[in-house]
PDB file of C-alpha atoms and ligand atoms in Angstrom:
ATOM      1  CA  MET A 963     102.965  85.633  93.731  1.00 98.00           C
ATOM      2  CA  LYS A 964     101.117  87.518  96.495  1.00 98.00           C
ATOM      3  CA  LEU A 965     103.217  90.107  98.419  1.00 98.00           C
ATOM      4  CA  ILE A 966     102.448  90.105 102.141  1.00 98.00           C
ATOM      5  CA  ILE A 967     103.807  92.222 105.051  1.00 98.00           C
ATOM      6  CA  ASP A 968     105.347  90.209 107.877  1.00 98.00           C
ATOM      7  CA  ASP A 969     105.030  92.584 110.731  1.00 98.00           C
ATOM      8  CA  ALA A 970     102.633  94.119 113.297  1.00 98.00           C
ATOM      9  CA  ASP A 971     104.033  97.720 113.216  1.00 98.00           C
ATOM     10  CA  THR A 972     100.804  99.557 112.320  1.00 98.00           C
ATOM     11  CA  LYS A 973     102.649 102.680 111.060  1.00 98.00           C
ATOM     12  CA  ALA A 974     104.708 100.633 108.630  1.00 98.00           C
ATOM     13  CA  ILE A 975     101.723  98.566 107.537  1.00 98.00           C
ATOM     14  CA  SER A 976      99.716 101.775 106.722  1.00 98.00           C
ATOM     15  CA  ARG A 977     102.706 103.270 104.728  1.00 98.00           C
ATOM     16  CA  LEU A 978     103.299 100.033 102.790  1.00 98.00           C
ATOM     17  CA  VAL A 979      99.607  99.395 102.000  1.00 98.00           C
ATOM     18  CA  GLU A 980      99.390 103.054 100.688  1.00 98.00           C
ATOM     19  CA  TYR A 981     102.496 102.717  98.405  1.00 98.00           C
ATOM     20  CA  TYR A 982     102.665  99.081  97.321  1.00 98.00           C
ATOM     21  CA  PRO A 983     100.316  96.413  95.787  1.00 98.00           C
ATOM     22  CA  ILE A 984     100.070  94.570  99.201  1.00 98.00           C
ATOM     23  CA  ASP A 985      97.976  91.445  99.460  1.00 98.00           C
ATOM     24  CA  GLY A 986      97.844  90.977 103.314  1.00 98.00           C
ATOM     25  CA  VAL A 987      99.661  90.922 106.618  1.00 98.00           C
ATOM     26  CA  THR A 988     101.062  88.011 108.559  1.00 98.00           C
ATOM     27  CA  THR A 989     101.914  87.955 112.243  1.00 98.00           C
ATOM     28  CA  ASN A 990     103.393  85.384 114.656  1.00 98.00           C
ATOM     29  CA  PRO A 991     103.547  85.480 118.517  1.00 98.00           C
ATOM     30  CA  SER A 992     107.224  86.939 118.337  1.00 98.00           C
ATOM     31  CA  ILE A 993     106.080  89.678 116.067  1.00 98.00           C
ATOM     32  CA  LEU A 994     103.198  90.549 118.315  1.00 98.00           C
ATOM     33  CA  ALA A 995     105.502  90.552 121.325  1.00 98.00           C
ATOM     34  CA  LYS A 996     107.799  93.030 119.450  1.00 97.00           C
ATOM     35  CA  SER A 997     104.853  95.359 119.205  1.00 96.00           C
ATOM     36  CA  GLY A 998     104.585  95.546 123.042  1.00 96.00           C
ATOM     37  CA  ARG A 999     100.827  95.896 122.678  1.00 96.00           C
ATOM     38  CA  GLN A1000      97.871  93.604 123.671  1.00 98.00           C
ATOM     39  CA  PRO A1001      97.515  91.110 120.843  1.00 98.00           C
ATOM     40  CA  PHE A1002      93.883  91.608 119.903  1.00 98.00           C
ATOM     41  CA  GLU A1003      94.222  95.431 120.237  1.00 98.00           C
ATOM     42  CA  VAL A1004      97.040  95.465 117.634  1.00 98.00           C
ATOM     43  CA  LEU A1005      95.554  92.891 115.413  1.00 98.00           C
ATOM     44  CA  LYS A1006      92.170  94.785 115.279  1.00 98.00           C
ATOM     45  CA  GLU A1007      94.007  97.928 114.341  1.00 98.00           C
ATOM     46  CA  ILE A1008      95.802  95.971 111.516  1.00 98.00           C
ATOM     47  CA  ARG A1009      92.412  94.621 110.374  1.00 98.00           C
ATOM     48  CA  SER A1010      90.927  98.208 110.329  1.00 98.00           C
ATOM     49  CA  ILE A1011      93.941  99.435 108.215  1.00 98.00           C
ATOM     50  CA  ILE A1012      93.749  96.556 105.664  1.00 98.00           C
ATOM     51  CA  GLY A1013      89.976  95.994 105.709  1.00 97.00           C
ATOM     52  CA  GLN A1014      88.480  92.600 105.024  1.00 94.00           C
ATOM     53  CA  GLU A1015      89.675  92.289 101.497  1.00 94.00           C
ATOM     54  CA  LEU A1016      93.381  91.766 102.305  1.00 98.00           C
ATOM     55  CA  GLU A1017      94.503  88.701 104.015  1.00 98.00           C
ATOM     56  CA  LEU A1018      95.294  88.667 107.752  1.00 98.00           C
ATOM     57  CA  HIS A1019      97.197  85.618 109.226  1.00 98.00           C
ATOM     58  CA  VAL A1020      97.296  85.097 113.002  1.00 98.00           C
ATOM     59  CA  GLN A1021      98.990  82.228 114.786  1.00 98.00           C
ATOM     60  CA  VAL A1022      97.563  80.011 117.532  1.00 98.00           C
ATOM     61  CA  VAL A1023      99.706  79.596 120.585  1.00 98.00           C
ATOM     62  CA  ALA A1024      98.260  76.580 122.474  1.00 98.00           C
ATOM     63  CA  ARG A1025     100.434  73.491 122.293  1.00 98.00           C
ATOM     64  CA  ASP A1026      97.815  70.809 121.948  1.00 98.00           C
ATOM     65  CA  ALA A1027      95.109  70.414 119.121  1.00 98.00           C
ATOM     66  CA  ALA A1028      92.070  71.135 121.379  1.00 98.00           C
ATOM     67  CA  GLY A1029      93.649  74.337 122.573  1.00 98.00           C
ATOM     68  CA  MET A1030      94.740  75.291 118.984  1.00 98.00           C
ATOM     69  CA  LEU A1031      91.100  74.864 117.945  1.00 98.00           C
ATOM     70  CA  ASP A1032      89.993  77.169 120.748  1.00 98.00           C
ATOM     71  CA  ASP A1033      92.553  79.672 119.667  1.00 98.00           C
ATOM     72  CA  ALA A1034      91.280  79.485 116.168  1.00 98.00           C
ATOM     73  CA  HIS A1035      87.743  80.048 117.196  1.00 98.00           C
ATOM     74  CA  ARG A1036      88.691  83.203 119.209  1.00 98.00           C
ATOM     75  CA  ILE A1037      90.916  84.496 116.352  1.00 98.00           C
ATOM     76  CA  VAL A1038      88.142  84.137 113.804  1.00 98.00           C
ATOM     77  CA  SER A1039      85.503  85.630 116.114  1.00 98.00           C
ATOM     78  CA  GLU A1040      87.664  88.675 116.908  1.00 98.00           C
ATOM     79  CA  LEU A1041      89.064  89.324 113.436  1.00 98.00           C
ATOM     80  CA  GLY A1042      86.592  88.005 110.900  1.00 96.00           C
ATOM     81  CA  GLU A1043      85.854  84.636 109.333  1.00 95.00           C
ATOM     82  CA  GLY A1044      88.226  85.239 106.416  1.00 94.00           C
ATOM     83  CA  THR A1045      91.189  85.437 108.852  1.00 98.00           C
ATOM     84  CA  PHE A1046      93.850  82.752 108.194  1.00 98.00           C
ATOM     85  CA  VAL A1047      94.769  80.820 111.339  1.00 98.00           C
ATOM     86  CA  LYS A1048      98.451  79.969 111.419  1.00 99.00           C
ATOM     87  CA  VAL A1049      99.033  76.507 112.867  1.00 99.00           C
ATOM     88  CA  PRO A1050     102.537  74.978 113.567  1.00 98.00           C
ATOM     89  CA  SER A1051     103.201  71.897 111.366  1.00 98.00           C
ATOM     90  CA  VAL A1052     103.758  69.536 114.192  1.00 98.00           C
ATOM     91  CA  PRO A1053     101.638  66.446 115.027  1.00 98.00           C
ATOM     92  CA  GLU A1054      99.218  68.335 117.337  1.00 98.00           C
ATOM     93  CA  GLY A1055      99.037  71.031 114.640  1.00 98.00           C
ATOM     94  CA  PHE A1056      98.106  68.538 111.896  1.00 98.00           C
ATOM     95  CA  LYS A1057      95.304  67.171 114.163  1.00 98.00           C
ATOM     96  CA  ALA A1058      94.089  70.705 114.727  1.00 98.00           C
ATOM     97  CA  MET A1059      94.289  71.497 110.992  1.00 99.00           C
ATOM     98  CA  LYS A1060      91.921  68.577 110.159  1.00 98.00           C
ATOM     99  CA  ALA A1061      89.381  69.789 112.680  1.00 98.00           C
ATOM    100  CA  MET A1062      89.652  73.346 111.488  1.00 98.00           C
ATOM    101  CA  HIS A1063      89.363  72.305 107.834  1.00 98.00           C
ATOM    102  CA  ALA A1064      86.182  70.388 108.717  1.00 98.00           C
ATOM    103  CA  GLU A1065      84.802  73.711 110.154  1.00 98.00           C
ATOM    104  CA  GLY A1066      85.836  75.660 107.042  1.00 98.00           C
ATOM    105  CA  ILE A1067      88.462  77.753 108.810  1.00 98.00           C
ATOM    106  CA  ASN A1068      91.203  79.143 106.550  1.00 98.00           C
ATOM    107  CA  ILE A1069      94.523  77.577 107.602  1.00 98.00           C
ATOM    108  CA  THR A1070      98.167  78.637 107.060  1.00 99.00           C
ATOM    109  CA  ALA A1071     100.589  75.896 108.158  1.00 99.00           C
ATOM    110  CA  THR A1072     103.584  77.411 109.644  1.00 98.00           C
ATOM    111  CA  ALA A1073     107.031  76.589 111.168  1.00 98.00           C
ATOM    112  CA  ILE A1074     107.866  74.543 108.015  1.00 98.00           C
ATOM    113  CA  TYR A1075     111.457  73.433 107.530  1.00 98.00           C
ATOM    114  CA  THR A1076     111.017  70.447 105.307  1.00 98.00           C
ATOM    115  CA  PRO A1077     109.054  69.584 102.186  1.00 98.00           C
ATOM    116  CA  MET A1078     107.219  66.705 103.844  1.00 98.00           C
ATOM    117  CA  GLN A1079     105.780  68.979 106.494  1.00 98.00           C
ATOM    118  CA  GLY A1080     104.272  71.082 103.718  1.00 98.00           C
ATOM    119  CA  PHE A1081     102.974  67.816 102.061  1.00 98.00           C
ATOM    120  CA  VAL A1082     101.229  66.692 105.221  1.00 98.00           C
ATOM    121  CA  ALA A1083      99.877  70.205 106.035  1.00 98.00           C
ATOM    122  CA  ALA A1084      98.349  70.418 102.615  1.00 98.00           C
ATOM    123  CA  LYS A1085      96.734  66.959 103.064  1.00 98.00           C
ATOM    124  CA  ALA A1086      95.378  68.025 106.468  1.00 98.00           C
ATOM    125  CA  GLY A1087      93.547  70.973 104.803  1.00 98.00           C
ATOM    126  CA  ALA A1088      95.945  73.959 104.832  1.00 98.00           C
ATOM    127  CA  SER A1089      95.461  76.614 102.078  1.00 98.00           C
ATOM    128  CA  TYR A1090      99.025  77.885 102.679  1.00 99.00           C
ATOM    129  CA  ALA A1091     102.256  76.377 103.835  1.00 98.00           C
ATOM    130  CA  ALA A1092     104.898  78.696 105.236  1.00 98.00           C
ATOM    131  CA  PRO A1093     108.562  77.589 104.902  1.00 98.00           C
ATOM    132  CA  TYR A1094     111.116  79.751 106.772  1.00 98.00           C
ATOM    133  CA  VAL A1095     113.507  80.569 103.925  1.00 98.00           C
ATOM    134  CA  ASN A1096     116.249  82.523 105.765  1.00 97.00           C
ATOM    135  CA  ARG A1097     116.117  80.332 108.850  1.00 98.00           C
ATOM    136  CA  ILE A1098     116.689  77.229 106.669  1.00 98.00           C
ATOM    137  CA  ASP A1099     119.569  79.120 104.950  1.00 97.00           C
ATOM    138  CA  ASN A1100     121.044  79.739 108.403  1.00 97.00           C
ATOM    139  CA  MET A1101     120.961  75.997 109.157  1.00 98.00           C
ATOM    140  CA  GLY A1102     123.198  75.461 106.158  1.00 98.00           C
ATOM    141  CA  TYR A1103     120.413  74.207 103.847  1.00 98.00           C
ATOM    142  CA  ASP A1104     118.836  75.886 100.889  1.00 98.00           C
ATOM    143  CA  GLY A1105     115.699  77.754 101.952  1.00 98.00           C
ATOM    144  CA  VAL A1106     114.680  78.803  98.414  1.00 98.00           C
ATOM    145  CA  GLY A1107     115.170  75.265  97.352  1.00 98.00           C
ATOM    146  CA  VAL A1108     112.853  73.899 100.098  1.00 98.00           C
ATOM    147  CA  ALA A1109     110.153  76.411  99.190  1.00 98.00           C
ATOM    148  CA  LYS A1110     110.409  75.486  95.553  1.00 98.00           C
ATOM    149  CA  ALA A1111     110.307  71.810  96.345  1.00 98.00           C
ATOM    150  CA  ILE A1112     107.081  72.238  98.352  1.00 98.00           C
ATOM    151  CA  HIS A1113     105.477  74.209  95.519  1.00 98.00           C
ATOM    152  CA  ASP A1114     106.482  71.361  93.134  1.00 98.00           C
ATOM    153  CA  VAL A1115     105.029  68.715  95.470  1.00 98.00           C
ATOM    154  CA  PHE A1116     101.725  70.538  95.679  1.00 98.00           C
ATOM    155  CA  ARG A1117     101.460  70.816  91.873  1.00 98.00           C
ATOM    156  CA  ALA A1118     102.554  67.205  91.271  1.00 98.00           C
ATOM    157  CA  ASN A1119      99.932  65.963  93.642  1.00 98.00           C
ATOM    158  CA  ASP A1120      97.281  68.283  92.658  1.00 98.00           C
ATOM    159  CA  LEU A1121      97.034  69.575  96.201  1.00 98.00           C
ATOM    160  CA  PRO A1122      94.879  72.816  96.640  1.00 98.00           C
ATOM    161  CA  CYS A1123      97.608  74.515  98.697  1.00 98.00           C
ATOM    162  CA  GLU A1124     100.068  77.344  98.053  1.00 98.00           C
ATOM    163  CA  VAL A1125     103.496  78.106  99.364  1.00 98.00           C
ATOM    164  CA  LEU A1126     103.516  81.246 101.454  1.00 98.00           C
ATOM    165  CA  ALA A1127     107.259  81.636 102.014  1.00 98.00           C
ATOM    166  CA  ALA A1128     108.385  83.498 105.117  1.00 98.00           C
ATOM    167  CA  SER A1129     111.631  84.613 106.805  1.00 97.00           C
ATOM    168  CA  PHE A1130     113.424  86.689 104.032  1.00 97.00           C
ATOM    169  CA  LYS A1131     116.480  88.709 104.515  1.00 95.00           C
ATOM    170  CA  ASN A1132     117.155  89.955 100.967  1.00 95.00           C
ATOM    171  CA  SER A1133     115.575  90.717  97.618  1.00 95.00           C
ATOM    172  CA  GLN A1134     117.302  87.825  95.842  1.00 96.00           C
ATOM    173  CA  GLN A1135     115.500  85.264  97.948  1.00 96.00           C
ATOM    174  CA  VAL A1136     112.126  86.884  97.060  1.00 97.00           C
ATOM    175  CA  LEU A1137     113.038  87.111  93.435  1.00 97.00           C
ATOM    176  CA  ASP A1138     114.102  83.487  93.133  1.00 97.00           C
ATOM    177  CA  LEU A1139     110.683  82.477  94.438  1.00 98.00           C
ATOM    178  CA  ALA A1140     108.702  84.992  92.275  1.00 98.00           C
ATOM    179  CA  ARG A1141     110.524  83.475  89.245  1.00 98.00           C
ATOM    180  CA  HIS A1142     109.278  79.984  90.363  1.00 97.00           C
ATOM    181  CA  GLY A1143     105.634  81.294  90.690  1.00 97.00           C
ATOM    182  CA  ILE A1144     104.993  80.337  94.277  1.00 98.00           C
ATOM    183  CA  GLY A1145     101.775  81.459  95.820  1.00 98.00           C
ATOM    184  CA  ALA A1146     102.944  84.157  98.204  1.00 98.00           C
ATOM    185  CA  ALA A1147     105.938  85.660 100.021  1.00 98.00           C
ATOM    186  CA  THR A1148     105.603  87.443 103.357  1.00 98.00           C
ATOM    187  CA  VAL A1149     108.323  89.957 103.849  1.00 98.00           C
ATOM    188  CA  ALA A1150     109.352  92.303 106.646  1.00 98.00           C
ATOM    189  CA  PRO A1151     108.972  96.060 105.888  1.00 98.00           C
ATOM    190  CA  ALA A1152     112.654  96.852 105.441  1.00 97.00           C
ATOM    191  CA  VAL A1153     112.992  94.013 102.956  1.00 97.00           C
ATOM    192  CA  ILE A1154     109.880  95.147 101.052  1.00 97.00           C
ATOM    193  CA  ASP A1155     111.393  98.629 100.703  1.00 96.00           C
ATOM    194  CA  GLY A1156     114.650  97.054  99.580  1.00 95.00           C
ATOM    195  CA  LEU A1157     112.865  95.280  96.679  1.00 95.00           C
ATOM    196  CA  VAL A1158     112.751  98.416  94.671  1.00 94.00           C
ATOM    197  CA  LYS A1159     115.612 100.549  96.160  1.00 91.00           C
ATOM    198  CA  ASN A1160     118.544 101.245  93.926  1.00 92.00           C
ATOM    199  CA  ALA A1161     120.627 104.395  93.525  1.00 95.00           C
ATOM    200  CA  ALA A1162     120.565 103.949  89.730  1.00 96.00           C
ATOM    201  CA  ILE A1163     116.694 104.215  89.807  1.00 96.00           C
ATOM    202  CA  ASP A1164     116.830 107.457  91.778  1.00 96.00           C
ATOM    203  CA  ALA A1165     119.540 108.915  89.488  1.00 98.00           C
ATOM    204  CA  ALA A1166     117.514 108.097  86.356  1.00 98.00           C
ATOM    205  CA  VAL A1167     114.333 109.815  87.807  1.00 97.00           C
ATOM    206  CA  ASP A1168     116.417 112.811  88.956  1.00 98.00           C
ATOM    207  CA  ALA A1169     117.903 113.216  85.443  1.00 98.00           C
ATOM    208  CA  PHE A1170     114.440 113.238  83.829  1.00 98.00           C
ATOM    209  CA  VAL A1171     113.161 115.954  86.150  1.00 98.00           C
ATOM    210  CA  ALA A1172     116.373 118.053  85.778  1.00 98.00           C
ATOM    211  CA  ASP A1173     116.212 117.780  81.912  1.00 98.00           C
ATOM    212  CA  PHE A1174     112.513 118.808  81.872  1.00 98.00           C
ATOM    213  CA  GLU A1175     113.030 121.744  84.278  1.00 98.00           C
ATOM    214  CA  GLY A1176     115.965 122.924  82.092  1.00 98.00           C
ATOM    215  CA  LEU A1177     113.427 123.004  79.202  1.00 98.00           C
ATOM    216  CA  VAL A1178     110.474 124.791  80.891  1.00 98.00           C
ATOM    217  CA  GLY A1179     111.525 126.067  84.274  1.00 98.00           C
ATOM    218  CA  ALA A1180     112.253 124.929  87.837  1.00 98.00           C
ATOM    219  CA  GLY A1181     109.332 123.271  89.577  1.00 97.00           C
ATOM    220  CA  LYS A1182     107.259 122.798  86.429  1.00 97.00           C
ATOM    221  CA  THR A1183     105.396 119.581  85.725  1.00 98.00           C
ATOM    222  CA  MET A1184     103.199 118.444  82.873  1.00 98.00           C
ATOM    223  CA  ALA A1185     100.150 119.718  84.847  1.00 98.00           C
ATOM    224  CA  THR A1186     101.716 123.140  85.459  1.00 98.00           C
ATOM    225  CA  LEU A1187     103.017 123.971  82.068  1.00 97.00           C
TER     226      LEU A1187
HETATM  227  O1  G3P B1050     106.322  83.693 110.778  1.00 87.35           O
HETATM  228  C1  G3P B1050     107.664  83.268 110.541  1.00 87.35           C
HETATM  229  C2  G3P B1050     108.440  84.375 110.046  1.00 87.35           C
HETATM  230  O2  G3P B1050     108.052  85.657 110.378  1.00 87.35           O
HETATM  231  C3  G3P B1050     109.929  84.209 110.417  1.00 87.35           C
HETATM  232  O3  G3P B1050     110.693  85.298 110.050  1.00 87.35           O
HETATM  233  O4  G3P B1050     112.589  86.779 110.136  1.00 87.35           O
HETATM  234  O5  G3P B1050     111.726  85.640 112.346  1.00 87.35           O
HETATM  235  O6  G3P B1050     112.929  84.315 110.525  1.00 87.35           O
HETATM  236  P1  G3P B1050     112.030  85.511 110.743  1.00 87.35           P
END
């Protein structure tokens, strides 16, 4: 399962890319609005931080297929051909996905709340389908279950599309999907930090250091013995 950052905060992205095995960054119009910066200015800065090797996912904003295709062309020309263009999984979006797929543009189908949206998006040429796990949970349904169902539909139908689950609020939702072997999870910085934060871990590391320093002296490490 790829681990992707769902944010446009360039300081947070730099820190997370330095410390964790990150596979990319996803954004959406609301995330860009939260940055308070001009969209292509902040997106180009993100691209310069992550390089061309890591994935960057950027969403179209137009409501009709022709406008979505125009948005896609601009996104790819500004941010690189490998950029994944996020397209809402609505009828105009499926029409746009078919046209983008014919042009070889990488597509991430987004705004997915049901397995059948994922199925149709994959048939329309999407490489990723993004169900909104926590938002589905908040509607009283099972977000992790929907993401797993989409993964299973792709495998059962031999569709070359992966689940890129989004909208997480806790580690357990991410773990459940990692155990199922979905393609990717895109996670906000605070939740990524929470994946490996635990007082017992810190206490174990502190005890190792204290024991070692008790043996050889304060501040000593293997390198400075
Ligand atoms: O792109 C969709 C994803 O970022 C939604 O996350 O936390 O707004 O539900 P959230």
